[in-house]
XYZ file of C-alpha atoms in Angstrom:
665
model
C -13.019 -17.571 25.096
C -14.715 -17.695 28.512
C -12.734 -19.401 31.273
C -14.893 -22.214 32.708
C -15.404 -22.627 36.428
C -12.919 -25.293 37.631
C -14.417 -28.719 38.281
C -12.418 -29.183 41.465
C -13.672 -25.847 42.838
C -17.289 -27.040 42.976
C -18.267 -27.186 46.656
C -19.880 -30.410 47.865
C -22.118 -32.312 45.397
C -20.002 -35.446 45.875
C -22.378 -37.791 44.059
C -22.610 -35.459 41.076
C -18.847 -35.108 40.741
C -18.327 -38.845 41.188
C -20.897 -39.763 38.524
C -19.311 -37.391 36.015
C -15.798 -38.641 36.772
C -16.844 -42.283 36.379
C -18.180 -41.513 32.918
C -14.936 -39.745 32.095
C -13.070 -42.913 33.108
C -15.478 -45.262 31.298
C -17.814 -43.652 28.736
C -19.485 -47.082 28.386
C -21.242 -46.370 31.717
C -23.801 -44.492 29.654
C -24.008 -40.888 30.797
C -25.530 -39.022 33.724
C -28.917 -37.506 34.478
C -28.705 -34.751 37.087
C -31.986 -33.975 38.853
C -32.323 -31.075 41.236
C -33.645 -27.683 42.121
C -32.401 -24.584 40.361
C -29.126 -23.018 41.476
C -27.351 -26.209 42.576
C -24.316 -26.096 40.244
C -25.713 -28.729 37.870
C -24.719 -26.944 34.675
C -21.515 -25.565 36.201
C -20.196 -29.034 37.050
C -21.128 -30.500 33.667
C -19.508 -27.686 31.696
C -16.376 -27.950 33.834
C -15.991 -31.665 33.101
C -14.931 -31.196 29.467
C -11.727 -29.436 30.561
C -10.658 -32.604 32.402
C -11.104 -35.014 29.510
C -8.026 -36.200 27.589
C -7.502 -34.910 24.071
C -9.063 -36.841 21.200
C -7.080 -37.994 18.115
C -8.982 -37.146 14.901
C -8.486 -37.355 11.136
C -7.441 -33.852 9.971
C -10.237 -32.088 8.087
C -12.911 -34.669 8.943
C -16.100 -32.958 10.105
C -17.213 -36.140 11.872
C -14.201 -36.612 14.194
C -13.135 -39.985 12.795
C -10.481 -41.856 14.789
C -7.320 -42.099 12.644
C -6.585 -45.535 14.134
C -9.918 -46.938 12.874
C -11.720 -44.442 10.621
C -15.407 -44.962 9.889
C -15.684 -46.645 6.465
C -19.048 -44.966 5.890
C -17.972 -41.465 6.869
C -19.499 -38.842 4.507
C -16.103 -37.096 4.389
C -14.289 -40.397 3.725
C -12.836 -42.691 2.840
C -9.905 -42.048 5.182
C -6.625 -43.889 5.289
C -5.635 -45.312 8.652
C -2.569 -43.671 10.069
C -1.466 -40.361 11.449
C -3.828 -37.778 12.806
C -4.077 -34.701 14.949
C -5.266 -34.208 18.510
C -7.851 -31.715 19.714
C -9.602 -31.114 23.049
C -12.701 -33.179 23.766
C -15.841 -31.272 22.865
C -18.878 -30.566 24.949
C -21.802 -29.809 22.638
C -24.957 -28.261 24.076
C -28.344 -29.194 22.628
C -30.830 -26.349 23.155
C -34.343 -27.401 24.145
C -35.807 -25.490 21.212
C -33.418 -26.886 18.579
C -34.822 -28.087 15.270
C -34.447 -31.597 13.917
C -32.074 -30.368 11.206
C -29.871 -28.670 13.801
C -29.597 -31.937 15.737
C -28.998 -34.498 12.987
C -27.831 -32.254 10.155
C -29.491 -31.238 6.921
C -29.391 -32.231 3.295
C -29.524 -29.604 0.561
C -32.674 -30.970 -1.084
C -32.484 -28.563 -4.030
C -28.968 -29.716 -4.991
C -29.893 -33.340 -4.391
C -32.782 -33.084 -6.875
C -31.164 -30.903 -9.512
C -27.525 -32.094 -9.337
C -27.836 -35.509 -7.734
C -25.190 -34.761 -5.068
C -25.353 -35.354 -1.335
C -24.601 -31.910 0.032
C -24.781 -32.522 3.795
C -24.333 -30.051 6.638
C -23.468 -31.919 9.879
C -25.545 -31.325 12.997
C -24.916 -31.424 16.715
C -24.759 -35.231 16.812
C -21.746 -35.118 14.490
C -20.108 -32.410 16.599
C -20.632 -34.473 19.780
C -19.137 -37.693 18.373
C -16.435 -38.928 20.793
C -17.298 -36.107 23.189
C -20.108 -34.940 25.465
C -23.648 -34.096 24.391
C -25.154 -31.908 27.095
C -28.898 -31.215 27.291
C -29.957 -28.635 29.860
C -33.622 -28.987 30.901
C -33.702 -32.342 29.140
C -37.219 -33.024 30.442
C -38.510 -30.161 28.267
C -37.029 -31.578 25.063
C -39.559 -32.150 22.267
C -40.632 -35.724 21.626
C -39.267 -35.928 18.082
C -35.813 -34.845 19.320
C -36.022 -37.423 22.103
C -36.733 -40.102 19.484
C -33.670 -39.067 17.491
C -31.488 -39.135 20.611
C -32.778 -42.607 21.505
C -31.979 -43.915 18.038
C -28.482 -42.425 18.012
C -27.715 -43.633 21.545
C -28.881 -47.164 20.705
C -27.095 -47.518 17.341
C -24.068 -45.277 17.817
C -24.891 -43.635 14.493
C -27.127 -40.940 13.061
C -29.205 -41.393 9.913
C -30.634 -38.585 7.800
C -33.095 -39.651 5.124
C -35.091 -37.415 2.822
C -37.044 -38.760 -0.167
C -34.615 -41.579 -0.916
C -31.446 -39.603 -0.231
C -29.705 -40.846 2.922
C -26.554 -40.039 4.889
C -25.140 -42.003 7.828
C -22.325 -41.089 10.198
C -21.031 -42.327 13.546
C -22.461 -40.641 16.652
C -21.133 -42.085 19.894
C -21.234 -39.589 22.711
C -21.501 -39.232 26.461
C -25.068 -38.076 27.140
C -25.410 -35.722 30.114
C -28.716 -34.127 31.009
C -29.868 -31.799 33.755
C -33.437 -31.158 34.838
C -35.591 -29.558 37.501
C -38.330 -32.086 38.468
C -40.707 -29.222 39.270
C -40.940 -28.547 35.525
C -42.007 -32.070 34.592
C -40.671 -35.579 34.472
C -38.662 -37.283 31.773
C -40.017 -39.738 29.246
C -39.309 -43.297 30.537
C -37.540 -44.451 27.359
C -35.009 -41.626 27.580
C -34.724 -41.944 31.354
C -33.486 -45.517 30.998
C -30.829 -44.431 28.478
C -28.944 -42.529 31.155
C -26.528 -44.868 32.862
C -26.484 -43.015 36.183
C -28.722 -40.537 37.931
C -27.921 -38.086 40.706
C -30.205 -36.053 42.959
C -28.715 -32.697 43.955
C -29.926 -30.090 46.418
C -28.517 -26.944 47.951
C -26.790 -27.495 51.261
C -28.552 -26.358 54.426
C -25.209 -25.911 56.227
C -24.356 -22.200 56.582
C -20.587 -22.785 56.387
C -20.862 -24.639 53.108
C -23.190 -22.029 51.631
C -20.708 -19.320 52.643
C -17.934 -21.180 50.816
C -20.098 -21.484 47.681
C -20.723 -17.736 47.649
C -17.064 -16.936 48.378
C -15.791 -19.035 45.458
C -18.424 -17.774 43.061
C -17.683 -14.141 43.809
C -13.946 -14.761 43.418
C -14.551 -16.408 40.049
C -16.791 -13.587 38.822
C -14.214 -10.961 39.823
C -11.355 -12.594 37.881
C -12.104 -15.934 36.150
C -8.553 -16.425 34.883
C -6.927 -15.814 38.271
C -9.455 -18.045 40.017
C -8.856 -20.866 37.524
C -5.088 -20.471 37.974
C -5.459 -21.058 41.729
C -7.118 -24.392 40.995
C -4.824 -25.411 38.126
C -2.808 -27.841 40.240
C -5.926 -29.662 41.491
C -7.343 -29.765 37.951
C -4.110 -31.277 36.603
C -4.114 -33.910 39.362
C -7.670 -35.014 38.564
C -6.913 -35.013 34.818
C -3.900 -37.235 35.398
C -5.946 -39.529 37.592
C -8.591 -39.916 34.874
C -5.864 -40.937 32.410
C -4.411 -43.433 34.922
C -7.844 -44.903 35.656
C -8.539 -45.309 31.931
C -5.285 -47.201 31.522
C -6.051 -49.398 34.547
C -9.655 -50.096 33.542
C -8.955 -53.077 31.210
C -7.086 -54.799 34.063
C -9.920 -54.522 36.605
C -11.363 -57.917 37.506
C -15.108 -58.245 38.078
C -15.356 -61.505 39.992
C -18.274 -63.909 40.182
C -19.039 -62.747 43.714
C -19.514 -59.143 42.604
C -21.556 -60.266 39.608
C -23.860 -62.257 41.886
C -24.343 -59.205 44.083
C -25.162 -57.060 41.048
C -27.687 -59.547 39.678
C -29.279 -60.117 43.092
C -29.598 -56.362 43.697
C -31.292 -55.707 40.355
C -33.654 -58.637 40.932
C -34.454 -57.537 44.493
C -35.437 -54.050 43.345
C -37.448 -55.412 40.368
C -35.882 -53.216 37.712
C -37.025 -53.767 34.140
C -34.766 -55.421 31.587
C -31.049 -56.149 31.815
C -29.616 -52.692 31.173
C -29.388 -51.987 34.913
C -27.212 -55.077 35.495
C -24.850 -54.074 32.696
C -24.630 -50.454 33.838
C -23.977 -51.520 37.436
C -21.187 -53.842 36.303
C -19.533 -51.095 34.246
C -19.952 -48.561 37.048
C -18.482 -50.871 39.704
C -15.521 -51.563 37.425
C -14.984 -47.835 36.847
C -15.180 -47.223 40.603
C -12.422 -49.756 41.217
C -10.233 -48.216 38.508
C -10.870 -44.729 39.883
C -9.758 -45.947 43.319
C -6.607 -47.461 41.795
C -7.639 -51.098 42.374
C -7.825 -54.094 40.063
C -10.602 -55.875 41.992
C -14.226 -54.849 42.459
C -15.321 -54.733 46.104
C -18.769 -54.913 47.684
C -18.580 -51.183 48.425
C -18.140 -50.553 44.688
C -21.274 -52.593 43.970
C -23.188 -50.674 46.644
C -22.136 -47.287 45.257
C -22.943 -48.440 41.721
C -26.454 -49.424 42.839
C -27.046 -46.024 44.434
C -26.143 -44.322 41.149
C -27.628 -46.727 38.588
C -30.913 -47.975 40.087
C -33.032 -45.126 41.557
C -34.374 -43.841 38.212
C -35.063 -47.385 36.983
C -37.406 -48.249 39.842
C -40.161 -45.743 39.007
C -43.419 -47.346 37.936
C -45.402 -44.153 37.268
C -44.646 -40.407 37.213
C -45.911 -39.962 40.772
C -43.297 -42.284 42.281
C -40.377 -40.478 43.870
C -36.993 -41.806 42.732
C -34.866 -43.392 45.401
C -33.507 -46.602 46.842
C -34.131 -48.323 50.173
C -30.566 -48.486 51.486
C -31.447 -50.939 54.274
C -32.828 -53.355 51.699
C -29.738 -52.784 49.547
C -27.410 -53.620 52.448
C -29.405 -56.762 53.295
C -29.199 -57.967 49.686
C -25.463 -57.316 49.441
C -24.866 -59.109 52.728
C -26.979 -62.103 51.698
C -25.129 -62.518 48.405
C -21.783 -61.276 49.672
C -19.763 -64.435 49.118
C -16.397 -63.571 47.554
C -14.312 -65.610 45.145
C -11.939 -68.051 46.847
C -9.020 -66.915 44.764
C -9.603 -63.208 45.334
C -6.433 -61.592 46.704
C -6.570 -59.192 49.590
C -7.560 -56.038 47.714
C -5.475 -52.931 47.717
C -7.534 -50.208 49.416
C -6.401 -47.739 46.776
C -4.972 -44.256 47.140
C -6.355 -41.561 49.336
C -8.082 -38.556 47.880
C -11.142 -38.239 45.635
C -12.544 -41.721 45.110
C -10.590 -43.582 47.785
C -12.778 -46.108 49.597
C -15.393 -47.168 47.054
C -14.810 -44.267 44.736
C -16.379 -41.507 46.845
C -14.897 -38.070 46.101
C -13.003 -36.401 48.893
C -15.214 -33.848 50.651
C -14.291 -30.182 50.574
C -13.106 -28.368 53.670
C -16.588 -26.963 54.100
C -19.053 -29.281 55.878
C -21.300 -31.367 53.683
C -25.039 -30.835 53.368
C -27.725 -33.444 53.271
C -27.224 -35.013 49.856
C -30.352 -37.127 50.241
C -32.695 -34.170 50.342
C -35.140 -34.619 47.466
C -35.233 -31.687 45.079
C -38.991 -31.770 44.885
C -41.624 -29.369 46.161
C -43.076 -30.219 49.525
C -46.707 -31.225 49.522
C -48.851 -28.165 49.722
C -45.965 -25.751 49.132
C -47.225 -22.642 47.405
C -50.704 -24.123 47.366
C -53.936 -23.018 48.940
C -54.109 -21.823 52.538
C -55.234 -24.226 55.201
C -58.104 -22.467 56.965
C -59.239 -23.827 60.264
C -62.816 -24.557 61.128
C -65.086 -27.185 62.511
C -66.456 -28.075 59.071
C -63.025 -28.870 57.565
C -62.085 -32.512 57.157
C -58.651 -34.065 56.877
C -57.572 -34.891 53.315
C -58.955 -38.133 51.906
C -56.621 -40.529 50.125
C -57.121 -40.989 46.392
C -58.545 -44.250 45.170
C -56.608 -46.411 42.731
C -56.099 -44.604 39.386
C -57.550 -46.078 36.203
C -57.197 -45.658 32.439
C -59.419 -42.796 31.291
C -61.128 -42.045 28.044
C -59.375 -39.593 25.747
C -60.496 -36.006 26.205
C -59.493 -33.790 23.312
C -59.943 -30.236 22.082
C -61.966 -30.030 18.851
C -60.560 -28.502 15.673
C -56.940 -28.357 14.523
C -54.356 -26.450 16.533
C -50.744 -25.433 16.056
C -49.413 -25.907 19.572
C -46.448 -27.797 20.987
C -46.049 -31.399 19.904
C -47.882 -33.848 22.131
C -50.397 -36.674 22.039
C -53.823 -35.246 22.744
C -55.530 -33.081 20.097
C -55.187 -32.770 16.337
C -52.675 -30.163 15.176
C -50.496 -29.039 12.286
C -47.029 -30.243 13.232
C -43.608 -30.957 11.744
C -44.233 -34.674 12.231
C -47.228 -36.825 11.396
C -49.155 -37.838 8.303
C -48.825 -35.683 5.189
C -52.023 -33.815 4.365
C -50.932 -31.420 1.615
C -48.240 -29.092 0.309
C -47.389 -25.384 0.327
C -44.582 -23.078 -0.688
C -41.832 -23.118 1.969
C -41.592 -20.223 4.380
C -37.874 -19.919 4.968
C -35.663 -23.020 4.800
C -37.191 -26.168 3.313
C -37.395 -28.937 5.907
C -39.979 -31.481 4.698
C -40.077 -31.850 0.926
C -43.314 -32.878 -0.764
C -41.762 -34.669 -3.733
C -44.908 -35.175 -5.862
C -45.982 -31.536 -5.499
C -42.463 -30.350 -6.348
C -42.331 -32.448 -9.517
C -45.821 -31.278 -10.463
C -44.772 -27.646 -10.046
C -41.573 -28.078 -12.088
C -42.961 -30.260 -14.900
C -44.734 -27.550 -16.990
C -41.535 -25.479 -17.251
C -39.062 -28.093 -18.495
C -39.165 -27.066 -22.207
C -38.828 -23.365 -21.371
C -35.838 -24.178 -19.145
C -34.078 -25.988 -21.975
C -34.229 -29.484 -20.533
C -32.365 -31.866 -22.854
C -31.414 -34.840 -20.673
C -33.230 -37.225 -18.349
C -32.757 -35.021 -15.276
C -35.446 -32.683 -14.019
C -34.611 -28.969 -14.022
C -35.744 -27.749 -10.595
C -35.768 -24.135 -9.448
C -36.269 -22.743 -5.981
C -39.824 -21.661 -6.799
C -40.743 -25.257 -7.622
C -40.003 -26.625 -4.153
C -43.008 -27.503 -2.002
C -43.085 -27.989 1.737
C -45.178 -30.905 3.021
C -47.906 -29.948 5.481
C -48.445 -32.570 8.147
C -51.009 -33.340 10.784
C -50.098 -34.850 14.122
C -51.005 -34.328 17.749
C -50.399 -31.469 20.158
C -50.189 -31.164 23.917
C -52.795 -28.988 25.594
C -53.163 -27.061 28.812
C -55.444 -29.207 30.963
C -56.783 -26.991 33.752
C -58.437 -28.906 36.573
C -61.054 -26.975 38.544
C -61.879 -29.087 41.594
C -64.779 -28.599 44.011
C -63.471 -29.166 47.556
C -66.542 -27.918 49.414
C -68.592 -29.636 52.084
C -70.960 -31.168 49.539
C -67.996 -33.169 48.205
C -66.588 -34.018 51.617
C -67.946 -37.543 52.075
C -64.822 -39.681 52.502
C -65.757 -42.308 49.947
C -66.858 -39.760 47.380
C -63.795 -37.531 47.754
C -61.542 -40.573 47.520
C -63.199 -41.493 44.211
C -62.947 -37.891 42.971
C -59.244 -37.692 43.771
C -58.724 -41.059 42.076
C -60.420 -39.735 38.942
C -58.320 -36.549 38.903
C -55.180 -38.599 39.536
C -56.113 -40.799 36.567
C -56.563 -37.732 34.373
C -53.218 -36.386 35.567
C -51.539 -39.643 34.579
C -53.206 -39.360 31.171
C -51.950 -35.765 30.870
C -48.405 -36.940 31.656
C -48.555 -39.558 28.923
C -49.922 -37.039 26.401
C -47.277 -34.333 27.128
C -49.729 -31.752 28.468
C -49.242 -28.836 30.778
C -51.534 -28.973 33.789
C -52.906 -26.534 36.327
C -55.074 -26.924 39.412
C -57.713 -24.527 40.769
C -59.679 -25.483 43.881
C -62.668 -23.773 45.474
C -64.337 -24.083 48.861
C -65.455 -21.889 51.738
C -65.691 -18.361 50.375
C -63.063 -18.237 47.655
C -61.003 -20.123 45.079
C -57.245 -20.671 44.969
C -54.702 -21.527 42.285
C -53.233 -24.593 43.966
C -50.824 -25.064 41.063
C -50.157 -22.584 38.229
C -49.869 -24.168 34.749
C -46.765 -26.355 34.652
C -45.327 -29.422 32.969
C -44.797 -31.061 36.369
C -47.699 -33.480 36.626
C -46.330 -35.024 39.802
C -46.426 -31.597 41.476
C -50.153 -31.468 40.707
C -50.551 -34.940 42.211
C -48.801 -33.773 45.385
C -51.156 -30.776 45.703
C -54.126 -33.051 45.137
C -53.034 -35.464 47.852
C -53.119 -32.773 50.553
C -56.337 -31.110 49.352
C -58.657 -30.548 52.342
C -62.428 -30.328 52.041
C -65.252 -28.521 53.801
C -67.240 -25.314 53.765
C -69.583 -23.807 51.203
C -69.423 -24.094 47.415
C -68.240 -20.855 45.730
C -68.641 -22.312 42.237
C -68.638 -18.933 40.506
C -65.413 -17.948 42.264
C -63.761 -21.172 41.062
C -64.818 -20.558 37.469
C -63.743 -16.924 37.515
C -60.348 -17.837 38.957
C -59.911 -20.479 36.251
C -60.872 -17.910 33.594
C -58.169 -15.558 34.912
C -55.579 -18.365 34.802
C -56.424 -19.077 31.157
C -56.292 -15.374 30.264
C -52.772 -15.022 31.644
C -51.599 -18.313 30.136
C -52.962 -17.290 26.724
C -50.584 -14.324 26.780
C -47.624 -16.547 27.726
C -48.318 -19.409 25.337
C -50.968 -18.400 22.764
C -50.506 -21.511 20.601
C -51.363 -23.986 23.372
C -55.100 -24.629 23.460
C -56.772 -25.187 26.842
C -59.095 -27.922 28.051
C -60.980 -27.201 31.278
C -61.927 -30.207 33.412
C -64.424 -29.127 36.076
C -64.870 -31.704 38.838
C -68.042 -30.933 40.820
C -71.552 -32.055 41.694
C -72.884 -28.785 40.243
C -74.140 -27.304 43.519
C -73.432 -23.647 44.274
C -73.932 -22.019 47.670
C -72.945 -18.841 49.435
C -73.683 -15.265 48.480
C -76.706 -13.872 46.610
C -77.993 -15.993 43.684
C -75.008 -18.382 43.596
C -76.467 -20.595 40.844
C -77.178 -17.682 38.487
C -73.744 -16.205 39.174
C -72.083 -19.547 38.371
C -74.041 -19.718 35.112
C -72.820 -16.273 34.039
C -69.240 -17.247 34.879
C -69.596 -20.453 32.872
C -70.795 -18.558 29.813
C -67.474 -16.681 29.730
C -65.767 -19.943 28.747
C -68.363 -20.627 26.052
C -67.894 -17.121 24.646
C -64.128 -17.695 24.406
C -64.603 -21.085 22.729
C -62.766 -22.947 25.496
C -63.272 -26.714 25.358
C -64.564 -28.094 28.644
C -65.695 -31.272 30.350
C -67.682 -31.448 33.588
C -67.006 -34.559 35.648
C -70.317 -35.058 37.471
C -69.647 -36.215 41.033
C -73.270 -36.255 42.160
C -74.249 -39.525 43.813
C -77.207 -41.075 45.574
C -80.691 -42.139 44.452
C -81.925 -38.554 43.973
C -79.915 -36.468 41.536
C -80.571 -32.853 40.584
C -78.632 -32.875 37.297
C -76.951 -29.567 38.094
C -73.626 -30.650 36.579
C -75.304 -31.327 33.246
C -76.891 -27.874 33.267
C -73.533 -26.338 34.059
C -71.939 -28.207 31.155
C -74.549 -26.670 28.874
C -73.633 -23.188 30.103
C -69.951 -23.966 29.485
C -70.651 -25.256 25.991
C -69.060 -28.557 26.939
C -70.176 -32.004 27.975
C -70.819 -33.766 31.265
C -69.661 -37.257 32.211
C -70.036 -39.256 35.381
C -67.126 -40.836 37.196
C -68.093 -44.217 35.780
C -68.271 -42.880 32.209
C -64.781 -41.437 32.576
C -63.262 -44.923 32.562
C -61.834 -46.109 29.253
C -63.751 -49.395 29.498
C -67.161 -47.741 29.861
C -69.680 -47.856 27.011
C -70.239 -44.111 26.750
C -68.682 -42.501 23.666
C -67.122 -39.575 25.508
C -64.830 -38.299 22.773
C -67.581 -38.265 20.181
C -69.836 -36.392 22.596
C -67.197 -33.739 23.273
C -66.510 -33.189 19.591
C -70.203 -33.211 18.613
C -71.155 -30.710 21.302
C -68.288 -28.396 20.297
C -68.956 -28.615 16.541
């Protein structure tokens, strides 16, 4: 068994360690979402936490970790008699991003259920995580149907498995911990709100602290057991403190003054719903218990707000998470009246968590914990050439709801919400013989396949004699996510401030639509003499929005270069992800300048997309009383359709989707 890296040996990352410890003290806080760049000890700290948790009493032999003091009456392995039990270490169960539904919730043996009438159930990861930790690395990349199952289990504290009238239910209460890199895409709002606390982590910029990180990591890699032994005393002290804080927690008093501050803070920051108030109250109480106090102080409320509110204030995927600390302090001061009968609070013990629950810093100096783990605007994007014809970036106009752009035909890509596809979830369209394990039974087709053979199989009773060859897998049709590649004209012909503002607003609106439909996005821009990949295909829609915001304009219009660069991007992406179908959105007025025969060259480049069968839409940005219609001609060369900025709006009369599908048919 691999020796885990000690929790107390993690350098810095005070907020991360504190959030994890508070959930260890009070699992009712609701879990932790850890956001940050790669290589910042996110996974290391989470995996180290399980070694600090107290042991869990369980019913011997129960696969669902029932508590012997109050066993689940509906446990599939039950019924259990209340009484003695055994203790085992708390589990940390990892949910892989690519896990199947059956691996998460468990699976029924459909063949035995039909032929023998028994509920043969194999527990999944939710059963393993009951009364422990469920850890999801790269939680923002989790498939939608798994997110739905997690939401249901987190809300009800139970997991349900139902297949053609056969159902199994078991308890599933767990501490949900997720880590993510925002550069790879944001998290679905419904799941985001299920995390009680959120923490932003970033690598320290202090050389001394970085040296200490490297020193400890190398020592651990050389001899994990010896390194863990050197930290055993600190680990035991933190473990004992968690136990003491759990015992003290029921005695902690949350006074009316603290409650008023919590309610006023949530109202001041306009968070949705009441979950934030409840989470803040539980977090402030856990902070007091962790500090060894029985009264909640204003500093506990402040720290609880910093952990519980930032991810609940986002209104769209382009908003950066965070909290205005000046506004927070003003609100706490305004509603800072304390209860008359409050005793003079005990400041609590020194060490990790003393003074509002903040962990004690390491010997190495601390880095800037407020540094956002997000790419800087323009980072890795196109070069910024100088010249008299270049204009400063125009601000995008207000985004709007766009019409649905979809890829014609039926795909088999990753689950999403844009184009039709054969998926594991959706409406049933037919049946086939299963390839491998049966997951979605088509009951009528199975009965139809078995019925002609009942006499030959010696059927004598009312039951149906079902063989493996009779089973039929349901084929379903749902929606997939696509690769939406934006090819944006940033040349001088697009440089009018008002026009470029409208163009950026349209692209921003399409990016928001792509976020909602679970697409990957990419951004190619062209101007001057060449084209650049401003953003390679990624799930991070907000990164595309950041590149768009700083997009300069000016120079000639190398339309052919932009199309050829986009064609290269699709060629490479097709090798990486062949099942994901692309949709090219070309934003231009159709003009082409620079070089010999620029219009003819752009037409030849456009026909490459038509030859490959790539779905495309040209957003016509031409304006003014005299229009040349070049964008429409270009759409014909692409084999796609052209729409104006006005027609792109969802409330316009034009039937955009029908046009796209009719032109591609």
